[in-house]
Amino acid sequence: YDNFWIHAGEEASWKKYPSTPEIAGGAQGMPGFKPTDEQSQTRSTMSVFFDNELSVLPWCTVLLATRADHASDVGVQISWKFATRLELSKKLAFRASIGSNFKIPSLVNQYYSWTYDVQEAGTLYPDVSIKGSDSDIINALGVEPILAEKSINIQAGFSLKLFNGLFLSIDAYRVKMN
């Protein structure tokens, strides 16, 4: 269960007191959250996974894994992985894997809101806002909501036992993200 909330700060941190062109009302530096910024957003998530590693031959191990996640705001996401390790000799082993992954947007990315005044060179710009991707203002501008990031991961590498207690490992990987 995820919960993100913003509560208004102390009134003196955001209220527009009488100001001059040189001094804006409210706290300076970083004004507090206003009552119009207040919100509470939640998400529930559930995951189930299967992971099985098998020694198919004395020198060959394979791993198969899959995971299904359900988030109340983005639906079901499925990821998987296949990996193998080949022990080519007592000193040399090769390993490789391919899999998928995802990352759902955080509630902060989606719903953060902060409204404040900007004072610049004697000019006051009131009610400047920073908004999350799911705000009406952002949607009115035609910005699409943040979607889950999905990726395919490929990795290969080897390890070499050089001498007592010293190993050399080299890995290469590629991640393709959407």
mmCIF file of N, CA, C and O in Angstrom, residues 80-146:
data_model
loop_
_atom_site.group_PDB
_atom_site.id
_atom_site.type_symbol
_atom_site.label_atom_id
_atom_site.label_comp_id
_atom_site.label_asym_id
_atom_site.label_seq_id
_atom_site.Cartn_x
_atom_site.Cartn_y
_atom_site.Cartn_z
ATOM 1 N N TRP A 80 10.186 -11.240 -16.638
ATOM 2 C CA TRP A 80 10.726 -12.596 -16.706
ATOM 3 C C TRP A 80 12.247 -12.540 -16.832
ATOM 4 O O TRP A 80 12.819 -11.496 -17.138
ATOM 5 N N LYS A 81 12.878 -13.684 -16.595
ATOM 6 C CA LYS A 81 14.330 -13.766 -16.736
ATOM 7 C C LYS A 81 14.727 -15.203 -17.036
ATOM 8 O O LYS A 81 14.161 -16.150 -16.470
ATOM 9 N N PHE A 82 15.688 -15.351 -17.929
ATOM 10 C CA PHE A 82 16.334 -16.627 -18.196
ATOM 11 C C PHE A 82 17.826 -16.385 -18.042
ATOM 12 O O PHE A 82 18.370 -15.431 -18.603
ATOM 13 N N ALA A 83 18.498 -17.239 -17.277
ATOM 14 C CA ALA A 83 19.936 -17.076 -17.052
ATOM 15 C C ALA A 83 20.602 -18.439 -17.057
ATOM 16 O O ALA A 83 19.967 -19.462 -16.771
ATOM 17 N N THR A 84 21.865 -18.436 -17.397
ATOM 18 C CA THR A 84 22.635 -19.668 -17.365
ATOM 19 C C THR A 84 24.057 -19.383 -16.902
ATOM 20 O O THR A 84 24.560 -18.264 -17.054
ATOM 21 N N ARG A 85 24.656 -20.414 -16.330
ATOM 22 C CA ARG A 85 26.068 -20.345 -15.934
ATOM 23 C C ARG A 85 26.718 -21.646 -16.371
ATOM 24 O O ARG A 85 26.220 -22.737 -16.059
ATOM 25 N N LEU A 86 27.793 -21.517 -17.122
ATOM 26 C CA LEU A 86 28.527 -22.680 -17.618
ATOM 27 C C LEU A 86 29.914 -22.672 -16.983
ATOM 28 O O LEU A 86 30.673 -21.710 -17.144
ATOM 29 N N GLU A 87 30.231 -23.736 -16.272
ATOM 30 C CA GLU A 87 31.559 -23.852 -15.666
ATOM 31 C C GLU A 87 32.440 -24.583 -16.672
ATOM 32 O O GLU A 87 32.389 -25.811 -16.786
ATOM 33 N N LEU A 88 33.219 -23.835 -17.423
ATOM 34 C CA LEU A 88 34.013 -24.395 -18.515
ATOM 35 C C LEU A 88 35.240 -25.145 -18.006
ATOM 36 O O LEU A 88 35.729 -26.064 -18.669
ATOM 37 N N SER A 89 35.739 -24.752 -16.849
ATOM 38 C CA SER A 89 36.835 -25.457 -16.178
ATOM 39 C C SER A 89 36.777 -25.063 -14.712
ATOM 40 O O SER A 89 35.937 -24.263 -14.310
ATOM 41 N N LYS A 90 37.666 -25.590 -13.900
ATOM 42 C CA LYS A 90 37.666 -25.227 -12.477
ATOM 43 C C LYS A 90 38.055 -23.767 -12.260
ATOM 44 O O LYS A 90 37.801 -23.206 -11.219
ATOM 45 N N LYS A 91 38.641 -23.145 -13.291
ATOM 46 C CA LYS A 91 39.084 -21.762 -13.164
ATOM 47 C C LYS A 91 38.275 -20.778 -14.005
ATOM 48 O O LYS A 91 38.385 -19.573 -13.817
ATOM 49 N N LEU A 92 37.461 -21.258 -14.950
ATOM 50 C CA LEU A 92 36.782 -20.371 -15.880
ATOM 51 C C LEU A 92 35.292 -20.701 -15.949
ATOM 52 O O LEU A 92 34.915 -21.856 -16.155
ATOM 53 N N ALA A 93 34.452 -19.671 -15.770
ATOM 54 C CA ALA A 93 32.998 -19.831 -15.865
ATOM 55 C C ALA A 93 32.433 -18.714 -16.739
ATOM 56 O O ALA A 93 32.909 -17.576 -16.709
ATOM 57 N N PHE A 94 31.409 -19.050 -17.512
ATOM 58 C CA PHE A 94 30.710 -18.104 -18.368
ATOM 59 C C PHE A 94 29.282 -17.980 -17.867
ATOM 60 O O PHE A 94 28.671 -18.968 -17.450
ATOM 61 N N ARG A 95 28.735 -16.771 -17.908
ATOM 62 C CA ARG A 95 27.351 -16.580 -17.486
ATOM 63 C C ARG A 95 26.664 -15.620 -18.456
ATOM 64 O O ARG A 95 27.309 -14.746 -19.046
ATOM 65 N N ALA A 96 25.352 -15.794 -18.602
ATOM 66 C CA ALA A 96 24.579 -14.927 -19.492
ATOM 67 C C ALA A 96 23.137 -14.919 -19.012
ATOM 68 O O ALA A 96 22.671 -15.864 -18.357
ATOM 69 N N SER A 97 22.433 -13.826 -19.340
ATOM 70 C CA SER A 97 21.014 -13.747 -18.995
ATOM 71 C C SER A 97 20.297 -12.821 -19.958
ATOM 72 O O SER A 97 20.911 -11.960 -20.590
ATOM 73 N N ILE A 98 19.001 -13.022 -20.052
ATOM 74 C CA ILE A 98 18.121 -12.122 -20.781
ATOM 75 C C ILE A 98 16.844 -12.026 -19.958
ATOM 76 O O ILE A 98 16.402 -13.022 -19.361
ATOM 77 N N GLY A 99 16.285 -10.842 -19.892
ATOM 78 C CA GLY A 99 15.073 -10.685 -19.091
ATOM 79 C C GLY A 99 14.391 -9.361 -19.376
ATOM 80 O O GLY A 99 14.886 -8.521 -20.120
ATOM 81 N N SER A 100 13.251 -9.212 -18.775
ATOM 82 C CA SER A 100 12.494 -7.967 -18.901
ATOM 83 C C SER A 100 12.291 -7.389 -17.509
ATOM 84 O O SER A 100 12.431 -8.091 -16.512
ATOM 85 N N ASN A 101 11.960 -6.114 -17.479
ATOM 86 C CA ASN A 101 11.710 -5.457 -16.201
ATOM 87 C C ASN A 101 10.787 -4.268 -16.448
ATOM 88 O O ASN A 101 10.520 -3.908 -17.590
ATOM 89 N N PHE A 102 10.320 -3.660 -15.391
ATOM 90 C CA PHE A 102 9.471 -2.480 -15.508
ATOM 91 C C PHE A 102 9.592 -1.665 -14.234
ATOM 92 O O PHE A 102 10.056 -2.159 -13.197
ATOM 93 N N LYS A 103 9.199 -0.414 -14.333
ATOM 94 C CA LYS A 103 9.155 0.469 -13.165
ATOM 95 C C LYS A 103 7.927 1.345 -13.328
ATOM 96 O O LYS A 103 7.788 2.043 -14.325
ATOM 97 N N ILE A 104 7.035 1.279 -12.373
ATOM 98 C CA ILE A 104 5.846 2.127 -12.456
ATOM 99 C C ILE A 104 6.185 3.508 -11.908
ATOM 100 O O ILE A 104 7.058 3.651 -11.056
ATOM 101 N N PRO A 105 5.526 4.547 -12.435
ATOM 102 C CA PRO A 105 5.825 5.898 -11.955
ATOM 103 C C PRO A 105 5.479 6.041 -10.470
ATOM 104 O O PRO A 105 4.504 5.458 -9.994
ATOM 105 N N SER A 106 6.287 6.803 -9.773
ATOM 106 C CA SER A 106 6.006 7.020 -8.355
ATOM 107 C C SER A 106 4.794 7.931 -8.205
ATOM 108 O O SER A 106 4.458 8.715 -9.097
ATOM 109 N N LEU A 107 4.151 7.840 -7.075
ATOM 110 C CA LEU A 107 3.016 8.727 -6.791
ATOM 111 C C LEU A 107 3.474 10.188 -6.759
ATOM 112 O O LEU A 107 2.721 11.089 -7.133
ATOM 113 N N VAL A 108 4.706 10.436 -6.354
ATOM 114 C CA VAL A 108 5.242 11.798 -6.346
ATOM 115 C C VAL A 108 5.317 12.329 -7.773
ATOM 116 O O VAL A 108 4.908 13.455 -8.051
ATOM 117 N N ASN A 109 5.847 11.513 -8.733
ATOM 118 C CA ASN A 109 5.904 11.944 -10.141
ATOM 119 C C ASN A 109 4.529 12.283 -10.674
ATOM 120 O O ASN A 109 4.368 13.211 -11.460
ATOM 121 N N GLN A 110 3.541 11.539 -10.258
ATOM 122 C CA GLN A 110 2.209 11.722 -10.798
ATOM 123 C C GLN A 110 1.445 12.880 -10.149
ATOM 124 O O GLN A 110 0.671 13.548 -10.827
ATOM 125 N N TYR A 111 1.636 13.115 -8.851
ATOM 126 C CA TYR A 111 0.716 14.009 -8.143
ATOM 127 C C TYR A 111 1.348 15.192 -7.417
ATOM 128 O O TYR A 111 0.639 15.996 -6.833
ATOM 129 N N TYR A 112 2.649 15.341 -7.417
ATOM 130 C CA TYR A 112 3.281 16.447 -6.690
ATOM 131 C C TYR A 112 2.699 17.789 -7.143
ATOM 132 O O TYR A 112 2.451 18.008 -8.333
ATOM 133 N N SER A 113 2.498 18.682 -6.208
ATOM 134 C CA SER A 113 1.948 19.997 -6.524
ATOM 135 C C SER A 113 2.530 21.023 -5.553
ATOM 136 O O SER A 113 2.551 20.790 -4.345
ATOM 137 N N TRP A 114 2.988 22.143 -6.108
ATOM 138 C CA TRP A 114 3.520 23.212 -5.274
ATOM 139 C C TRP A 114 3.256 24.526 -5.993
ATOM 140 O O TRP A 114 3.629 24.706 -7.150
ATOM 141 N N THR A 115 2.601 25.439 -5.333
ATOM 142 C CA THR A 115 2.265 26.741 -5.903
ATOM 143 C C THR A 115 2.931 27.816 -5.054
ATOM 144 O O THR A 115 2.826 27.803 -3.828
ATOM 145 N N TYR A 116 3.604 28.733 -5.714
ATOM 146 C CA TYR A 116 4.349 29.762 -4.991
ATOM 147 C C TYR A 116 4.459 31.009 -5.862
ATOM 148 O O TYR A 116 4.105 31.006 -7.036
ATOM 149 N N ASP A 117 4.966 32.082 -5.305
ATOM 150 C CA ASP A 117 5.180 33.331 -6.036
ATOM 151 C C ASP A 117 6.670 33.462 -6.332
ATOM 152 O O ASP A 117 7.513 33.104 -5.509
ATOM 153 N N VAL A 118 6.973 33.985 -7.493
ATOM 154 C CA VAL A 118 8.370 34.221 -7.870
ATOM 155 C C VAL A 118 8.597 35.721 -7.932
ATOM 156 O O VAL A 118 7.832 36.445 -8.557
ATOM 157 N N GLN A 119 9.641 36.172 -7.267
ATOM 158 C CA GLN A 119 10.034 37.583 -7.272
ATOM 159 C C GLN A 119 11.332 37.667 -8.055
ATOM 160 O O GLN A 119 12.330 37.060 -7.683
ATOM 161 N N GLU A 120 11.309 38.389 -9.185
ATOM 162 C CA GLU A 120 12.508 38.482 -10.002
ATOM 163 C C GLU A 120 12.675 39.897 -10.538
ATOM 164 O O GLU A 120 11.773 40.424 -11.203
ATOM 165 N N ALA A 121 13.790 40.505 -10.251
ATOM 166 C CA ALA A 121 14.143 41.848 -10.748
ATOM 167 C C ALA A 121 13.010 42.844 -10.531
ATOM 168 O O ALA A 121 12.630 43.580 -11.428
ATOM 169 N N GLY A 122 12.410 42.829 -9.338
ATOM 170 C CA GLY A 122 11.365 43.782 -9.010
ATOM 171 C C GLY A 122 9.992 43.442 -9.552
ATOM 172 O O GLY A 122 9.041 44.178 -9.341
ATOM 173 N N THR A 123 9.859 42.322 -10.243
ATOM 174 C CA THR A 123 8.556 41.907 -10.775
ATOM 175 C C THR A 123 8.069 40.681 -10.012
ATOM 176 O O THR A 123 8.823 39.732 -9.803
ATOM 177 N N LEU A 124 6.806 40.718 -9.624
ATOM 178 C CA LEU A 124 6.205 39.606 -8.896
ATOM 179 C C LEU A 124 5.388 38.758 -9.867
ATOM 180 O O LEU A 124 4.522 39.275 -10.569
ATOM 181 N N TYR A 125 5.695 37.467 -9.923
ATOM 182 C CA TYR A 125 4.931 36.509 -10.728
ATOM 183 C C TYR A 125 4.171 35.625 -9.746
ATOM 184 O O TYR A 125 4.740 34.705 -9.161
ATOM 185 N N PRO A 126 2.869 35.882 -9.545
ATOM 186 C CA PRO A 126 2.129 35.121 -8.536
ATOM 187 C C PRO A 126 1.679 33.746 -9.049
ATOM 188 O O PRO A 126 1.500 33.536 -10.244
ATOM 189 N N ASP A 127 1.501 32.854 -8.116
ATOM 190 C CA ASP A 127 0.911 31.533 -8.355
ATOM 191 C C ASP A 127 1.589 30.745 -9.465
ATOM 192 O O ASP A 127 0.955 30.173 -10.345
ATOM 193 N N VAL A 128 2.916 30.684 -9.418
ATOM 194 C CA VAL A 128 3.670 29.796 -10.297
ATOM 195 C C VAL A 128 3.511 28.392 -9.719
ATOM 196 O O VAL A 128 3.564 28.209 -8.505
ATOM 197 N N SER A 129 3.301 27.402 -10.575
ATOM 198 C CA SER A 129 3.031 26.049 -10.072
ATOM 199 C C SER A 129 3.985 25.018 -10.644
ATOM 200 O O SER A 129 4.364 25.093 -11.810
ATOM 201 N N ILE A 130 4.335 24.071 -9.812
ATOM 202 C CA ILE A 130 4.970 22.833 -10.242
ATOM 203 C C ILE A 130 3.896 21.776 -10.069
ATOM 204 O O ILE A 130 3.303 21.662 -8.988
ATOM 205 N N LYS A 131 3.620 21.017 -11.112
ATOM 206 C CA LYS A 131 2.531 20.042 -11.066
ATOM 207 C C LYS A 131 3.028 18.672 -11.491
ATOM 208 O O LYS A 131 3.916 18.541 -12.325
ATOM 209 N N GLY A 132 2.403 17.643 -10.934
ATOM 210 C CA GLY A 132 2.685 16.271 -11.331
ATOM 211 C C GLY A 132 2.063 15.960 -12.679
ATOM 212 O O GLY A 132 1.270 16.728 -13.225
ATOM 213 N N SER A 133 2.415 14.811 -13.222
ATOM 214 C CA SER A 133 1.977 14.448 -14.571
ATOM 215 C C SER A 133 0.482 14.200 -14.673
ATOM 216 O O SER A 133 -0.063 14.176 -15.773
ATOM 217 N N ASP A 134 -0.199 14.009 -13.571
ATOM 218 C CA ASP A 134 -1.618 13.700 -13.625
ATOM 219 C C ASP A 134 -2.505 14.912 -13.316
ATOM 220 O O ASP A 134 -3.684 14.762 -13.066
ATOM 221 N N SER A 135 -1.941 16.113 -13.358
ATOM 222 C CA SER A 135 -2.745 17.290 -13.021
ATOM 223 C C SER A 135 -3.558 17.749 -14.225
ATOM 224 O O SER A 135 -3.202 17.509 -15.383
ATOM 225 N N ASP A 136 -4.664 18.426 -13.955
ATOM 226 C CA ASP A 136 -5.525 18.950 -15.019
ATOM 227 C C ASP A 136 -4.766 19.941 -15.894
ATOM 228 O O ASP A 136 -4.960 19.978 -17.114
ATOM 229 N N ILE A 137 -3.901 20.756 -15.293
ATOM 230 C CA ILE A 137 -3.141 21.752 -16.063
ATOM 231 C C ILE A 137 -2.214 21.049 -17.053
ATOM 232 O O ILE A 137 -2.159 21.403 -18.229
ATOM 233 N N ILE A 138 -1.493 20.044 -16.594
ATOM 234 C CA ILE A 138 -0.565 19.308 -17.465
ATOM 235 C C ILE A 138 -1.340 18.596 -18.571
ATOM 236 O O ILE A 138 -0.948 18.625 -19.741
ATOM 237 N N ASN A 139 -2.471 17.968 -18.217
ATOM 238 C CA ASN A 139 -3.281 17.281 -19.226
ATOM 239 C C ASN A 139 -3.855 18.257 -20.248
ATOM 240 O O ASN A 139 -3.940 17.949 -21.432
ATOM 241 N N ALA A 140 -4.241 19.465 -19.816
ATOM 242 C CA ALA A 140 -4.775 20.470 -20.735
ATOM 243 C C ALA A 140 -3.719 20.921 -21.742
ATOM 244 O O ALA A 140 -4.049 21.322 -22.861
ATOM 245 N N LEU A 141 -2.441 20.839 -21.358
ATOM 246 C CA LEU A 141 -1.358 21.201 -22.269
ATOM 247 C C LEU A 141 -1.051 20.078 -23.261
ATOM 248 O O LEU A 141 -0.194 20.233 -24.134
ATOM 249 N N GLY A 142 -1.724 18.938 -23.118
ATOM 250 C CA GLY A 142 -1.519 17.826 -24.038
ATOM 251 C C GLY A 142 -0.383 16.900 -23.657
ATOM 252 O O GLY A 142 0.016 16.047 -24.451
ATOM 253 N N VAL A 143 0.159 17.064 -22.452
ATOM 254 C CA VAL A 143 1.229 16.179 -22.000
ATOM 255 C C VAL A 143 0.608 14.844 -21.593
ATOM 256 O O VAL A 143 -0.349 14.820 -20.823
ATOM 257 N N GLU A 144 1.140 13.763 -22.115
ATOM 258 C CA GLU A 144 0.610 12.435 -21.811
ATOM 259 C C GLU A 144 1.018 12.018 -20.394
ATOM 260 O O GLU A 144 2.091 12.406 -19.916
ATOM 261 N N PRO A 145 0.209 11.208 -19.740
ATOM 262 C CA PRO A 145 0.587 10.716 -18.411
ATOM 263 C C PRO A 145 1.862 9.870 -18.480
ATOM 264 O O PRO A 145 2.165 9.281 -19.517
ATOM 265 N N ILE A 146 2.579 9.825 -17.372
ATOM 266 C CA ILE A 146 3.777 8.984 -17.295
ATOM 267 C C ILE A 146 3.322 7.526 -17.291
ATOM 268 O O ILE A 146 2.443 7.137 -16.525
#
